[in-house]
Short mmCIF file of C-alpha atoms and ligand atoms in Angstrom, two decimals:
data_model
loop_
_atom_site.label_atom_id
_atom_site.label_comp_id
_atom_site.label_asym_id
_atom_site.label_seq_id
_atom_site.Cartn_x
_atom_site.Cartn_y
_atom_site.Cartn_z
CA MET A 8 0.14 0.12 -0.04
CA GLU A 9 1.47 3.18 -0.84
CA THR A 10 1.90 5.72 2.16
CA LYS A 11 -0.19 8.81 2.35
CA ARG A 12 2.25 12.15 1.80
CA GLY A 13 2.22 13.69 5.33
CA ILE A 14 1.07 17.51 6.12
CA PHE A 15 3.77 20.17 5.81
CA ILE A 16 2.92 23.20 8.20
CA THR A 17 5.12 26.31 8.60
CA PHE A 18 4.97 28.93 11.13
CA GLU A 19 5.90 32.35 9.99
CA GLY A 20 5.80 35.80 11.65
CA PRO A 21 8.04 38.76 12.63
CA ASP A 22 10.71 38.20 15.55
CA GLY A 23 9.00 37.99 18.85
CA SER A 24 5.37 37.19 17.28
CA GLY A 25 5.39 33.94 19.97
CA LYS A 26 5.71 31.22 16.91
CA THR A 27 7.89 29.10 19.04
CA THR A 28 5.21 28.97 21.81
CA GLN A 29 2.47 27.64 19.51
CA ILE A 30 4.61 25.22 17.59
CA ARG A 31 5.41 23.15 20.45
CA LEU A 32 1.55 23.40 21.66
CA LEU A 33 0.50 22.18 18.51
CA GLU A 34 3.31 19.45 18.77
CA ASN A 35 1.90 18.13 21.98
CA GLU A 36 -1.88 18.12 20.87
CA LEU A 37 -1.06 15.86 17.59
CA LEU A 38 1.48 13.73 19.81
CA SER A 39 -1.45 13.08 22.31
CA ARG A 40 -3.75 12.05 19.52
CA GLY A 41 -0.89 9.66 18.16
CA GLU A 42 0.11 11.44 15.04
CA ARG A 43 3.93 10.94 13.74
CA VAL A 44 5.11 14.47 14.10
CA VAL A 45 8.72 15.93 13.15
CA LEU A 46 9.43 19.19 14.77
CA THR A 47 11.99 21.30 13.06
CA ARG A 48 13.25 25.09 12.62
CA GLU A 49 15.05 27.20 10.00
CA PRO A 50 17.70 28.10 9.75
CA GLY A 51 18.79 24.54 11.04
CA GLY A 52 17.31 21.04 11.42
CA THR A 53 20.33 19.31 10.44
CA PRO A 54 23.97 19.51 11.33
CA ILE A 55 25.00 20.96 8.02
CA SER A 56 22.17 23.65 8.24
CA GLU A 57 22.86 24.44 11.87
CA ALA A 58 26.38 24.85 10.93
CA ILE A 59 25.39 27.41 8.44
CA ARG A 60 22.84 28.93 10.93
CA ARG A 61 25.65 29.67 13.29
CA LEU A 62 27.29 31.58 10.41
CA LEU A 63 24.02 33.46 9.61
CA LEU A 64 23.19 34.71 13.06
CA ASP A 65 26.65 35.50 14.67
CA PRO A 66 26.54 39.28 15.28
CA ALA A 67 30.52 39.34 14.46
CA ASN A 68 29.87 38.66 10.74
CA LYS A 69 29.24 42.26 10.44
CA GLU A 70 30.81 42.05 6.62
CA MET A 71 27.87 39.75 5.55
CA ASP A 72 26.72 40.64 2.23
CA ALA A 73 22.99 40.42 1.55
CA VAL A 74 23.22 38.17 -1.24
CA THR A 75 25.69 35.78 0.68
CA GLU A 76 23.18 35.93 3.19
CA ALA A 77 20.24 35.04 1.13
CA LEU A 78 22.22 32.22 -0.61
CA LEU A 79 23.43 30.93 2.75
CA TYR A 80 19.63 30.74 4.06
CA ALA A 81 18.50 29.03 0.60
CA ALA A 82 21.67 26.91 1.04
CA SER A 83 20.55 25.70 4.61
CA ARG A 84 17.00 25.23 3.46
CA ALA A 85 18.10 23.00 0.60
CA GLN A 86 19.68 20.48 3.25
CA HIS A 87 17.14 20.64 5.54
CA VAL A 88 14.41 19.76 2.84
CA ALA A 89 16.40 17.00 1.28
CA GLU A 90 17.49 15.52 4.42
CA LYS A 91 14.85 15.62 6.68
CA ILE A 92 11.52 17.46 5.63
CA ARG A 93 11.10 15.60 2.02
CA PRO A 94 11.66 12.03 3.76
CA ALA A 95 9.33 12.77 6.67
CA LEU A 96 6.59 13.84 4.25
CA GLU A 97 7.14 10.81 2.24
CA ALA A 98 7.11 8.33 5.44
CA GLY A 99 3.49 10.21 6.02
CA ALA A 100 4.48 12.30 9.05
CA ILE A 101 3.09 15.93 10.06
CA VAL A 102 6.12 18.14 9.86
CA LEU A 103 6.02 21.39 11.92
CA CYS A 104 8.76 23.75 10.77
CA ASP A 105 9.24 27.13 12.58
CA ARG A 106 10.20 29.50 9.43
CA PHE A 107 10.58 28.72 5.84
CA MET A 108 10.91 29.95 2.47
CA ASP A 109 8.54 32.71 3.48
CA SER A 110 10.85 34.14 5.59
CA SER A 111 13.40 34.36 3.15
CA ILE A 112 11.18 36.38 0.64
CA ALA A 113 10.08 38.77 3.91
CA TYR A 114 13.66 39.16 5.37
CA GLN A 115 15.86 38.91 2.38
CA GLY A 116 13.49 39.51 -0.47
CA TYR A 117 12.03 43.01 1.25
CA GLY A 118 14.07 43.35 4.55
CA ARG A 119 17.26 43.65 2.44
CA GLY A 120 15.60 44.88 -1.02
CA LEU A 121 16.85 41.48 -2.83
CA GLY A 122 13.26 41.48 -4.42
CA ASP A 123 11.94 38.73 -6.37
CA ASP A 124 15.69 36.90 -7.08
CA VAL A 125 15.32 35.36 -3.29
CA ARG A 126 11.90 33.63 -4.42
CA VAL A 127 13.74 32.13 -7.64
CA ILE A 128 16.57 30.56 -5.55
CA ASN A 129 14.43 29.04 -2.85
CA GLU A 130 12.19 27.49 -5.46
CA PHE A 131 15.42 25.86 -6.59
CA ALA A 132 16.44 25.16 -3.30
CA VAL A 133 13.31 23.68 -2.24
CA GLN A 134 12.90 21.44 -5.31
CA GLY A 135 8.89 21.29 -4.98
CA THR A 136 8.54 20.74 -1.49
CA LEU A 137 6.19 23.40 -0.44
CA PRO A 138 3.92 23.89 2.63
CA ASP A 139 0.36 22.94 3.07
CA ILE A 140 -0.57 25.45 5.56
CA THR A 141 1.24 28.63 7.06
CA PHE A 142 0.34 29.83 10.08
CA PHE A 143 1.00 33.42 9.93
CA MET A 144 1.47 35.10 13.75
CA ASN A 145 0.44 38.69 12.70
CA LEU A 146 2.16 41.07 15.15
CA PRO A 147 3.10 44.64 13.54
CA ALA A 148 6.42 44.93 13.59
CA ALA A 149 7.03 47.39 16.12
CA ALA A 150 5.49 45.14 18.93
CA GLY A 151 7.58 42.28 17.58
CA LYS A 152 10.60 44.15 17.97
CA ARG A 153 9.49 45.30 21.51
CA ARG A 154 9.09 41.58 22.54
CA ALA A 155 12.07 40.24 20.80
CA GLU A 156 14.47 42.98 22.63
CA GLU A 157 12.93 41.75 25.89
CA ARG A 158 15.18 38.66 25.50
CA ALA A 159 18.96 38.78 25.93
CA ASP A 160 21.30 38.02 23.01
CA LEU A 161 19.84 39.60 19.96
CA ASP A 162 20.99 37.53 17.01
CA ARG A 163 22.23 39.64 13.60
CA LEU A 164 19.11 39.83 12.04
CA GLU A 165 17.30 41.02 15.46
CA ARG A 166 19.67 43.88 15.81
CA GLU A 167 18.60 45.56 12.35
CA GLY A 168 16.72 48.74 12.77
CA THR A 169 13.01 49.74 12.54
CA SER A 170 12.82 50.38 9.01
CA PHE A 171 14.18 46.92 8.03
CA HIS A 172 11.68 45.13 10.21
CA GLU A 173 8.73 47.19 8.66
CA ALA A 174 9.82 46.11 5.29
CA VAL A 175 9.84 42.49 6.70
CA TYR A 176 6.33 43.12 7.76
CA GLU A 177 5.13 44.45 4.39
CA GLY A 178 6.51 41.18 2.51
CA TYR A 179 4.60 39.12 4.92
CA LEU A 180 1.59 41.06 3.90
CA GLN A 181 2.35 40.28 0.03
CA ILE A 182 2.96 36.62 0.51
CA ALA A 183 -0.13 36.32 2.26
CA ARG A 184 -2.15 37.88 -0.29
CA ARG A 185 -0.36 36.19 -3.00
CA CYS A 186 -0.58 32.57 -1.03
CA ALA A 187 -4.01 33.30 0.44
CA ASP A 188 -5.23 29.61 -0.01
CA ARG A 189 -2.60 28.20 2.38
CA TYR A 190 -2.15 31.30 4.43
CA VAL A 191 -3.89 31.27 8.05
CA TRP A 192 -3.95 34.68 9.76
CA ILE A 193 -3.41 34.82 13.22
CA ASP A 194 -3.68 37.85 15.71
CA ALA A 195 -0.72 37.25 17.83
CA SER A 196 -1.88 39.83 20.21
CA GLN A 197 -4.38 37.17 21.52
CA SER A 198 -3.88 34.92 24.65
CA ILE A 199 -1.88 31.65 24.32
CA GLU A 200 -4.98 29.87 24.73
CA GLU A 201 -6.88 31.46 22.34
CA ILE A 202 -4.20 31.04 19.52
CA ALA A 203 -3.80 27.34 20.13
CA ALA A 204 -7.28 26.68 19.95
CA ARG A 205 -7.52 28.70 16.68
CA ILE A 206 -4.47 27.04 15.60
CA LEU A 207 -6.05 23.25 15.79
CA ARG A 208 -9.49 24.40 14.41
CA GLU A 209 -7.63 25.24 11.36
CA TYR A 210 -5.79 22.58 11.10
CA ASP A 211 -8.57 20.13 11.85
CA ALA A 212 -10.58 21.69 8.92
CA TYR A 213 -7.54 21.09 6.68
CA VAL A 214 -7.58 17.64 7.61
CA LEU A 215 -11.31 17.22 7.18
CA ALA A 216 -10.90 19.18 3.67
CA ARG A 217 -8.00 16.49 2.66
CA THR A 218 -10.05 13.45 3.56
CA ASP A 219 -13.08 14.81 1.65
CA ASP A 220 -10.95 15.43 -1.63
CA LYS A 221 -10.15 11.46 -1.68
P1 TYD B 4 15.07 32.28 14.29
O1 TYD B 4 15.70 31.75 14.99
O2 TYD B 4 13.68 31.35 14.10
O3 TYD B 4 14.46 33.79 15.42
P2 TYD B 4 12.86 34.00 16.05
O4 TYD B 4 12.97 33.09 17.39
O5 TYD B 4 13.19 35.20 15.88
O6 TYD B 4 11.80 33.44 14.95
O7 TYD B 4 15.53 33.17 13.11
C1 TYD B 4 16.57 33.44 13.14
C2 TYD B 4 16.65 34.93 12.52
O8 TYD B 4 16.66 34.82 10.96
C3 TYD B 4 15.28 35.65 12.27
O9 TYD B 4 15.68 37.10 12.88
C4 TYD B 4 14.74 35.59 10.93
C5 TYD B 4 15.99 35.19 9.88
N1 TYD B 4 15.64 34.44 8.81
C6 TYD B 4 15.69 35.23 7.73
O10 TYD B 4 16.23 36.26 7.69
N2 TYD B 4 15.87 34.44 6.58
C7 TYD B 4 15.12 32.92 6.90
O11 TYD B 4 14.94 32.33 5.63
C8 TYD B 4 14.82 32.40 7.92
C9 TYD B 4 14.46 31.22 7.98
C10 TYD B 4 15.05 33.20 9.19
#
């Protein structure tokens, strides 16, 4: 019997929007239902991708050119997809990924101003493996930056100024408009419990619609 492809779910949003908390809550719920879940993150997720992550986020790498940055995110993603995400989906797992290629389109495409080339290199990187659902944690740039700043040890990207984060936010608005079929907007200013319940409702609705298609 052929294994049914798993479900690829990504979480996106500005720094400090609460993605990581929500992704863990969804993981726990799905595990308690007996689902096979792979939780991963970008940049990272495999040893090679984590090595690239260290290069990308180290505040000491002040000289990093924007094109280099975009290619490194894409390279990290290519390895992550080939080694971990695609095999997990082929084995029927639910993959939950904290950030994916929309982060590159928002941060490098809009934040750094590299434009549509970022989408092109990322389509090459992922070789057709694209998310089924994307939860976008909507938090206006300023609020996200404030939340992020409350944490110590800001990474290289988080140290960027307000105009960078505003451009990133604008990027997300454009992507969400373009990819409305897979985008779910979440008001990240709600309580953790309200957000978790909404995410679960959307997930269940997706699974139901997918079953109906068969
Ligand atoms: P992450 O560790 O997920 O930070 P956060 O907890 O704030 O979500 O991501 C690290 C940084 O990398 C974050 O500021 C966003 C940035 N980033 C990009 O610029 N492009 C990308 O493709 C990805 C995946 C992340």
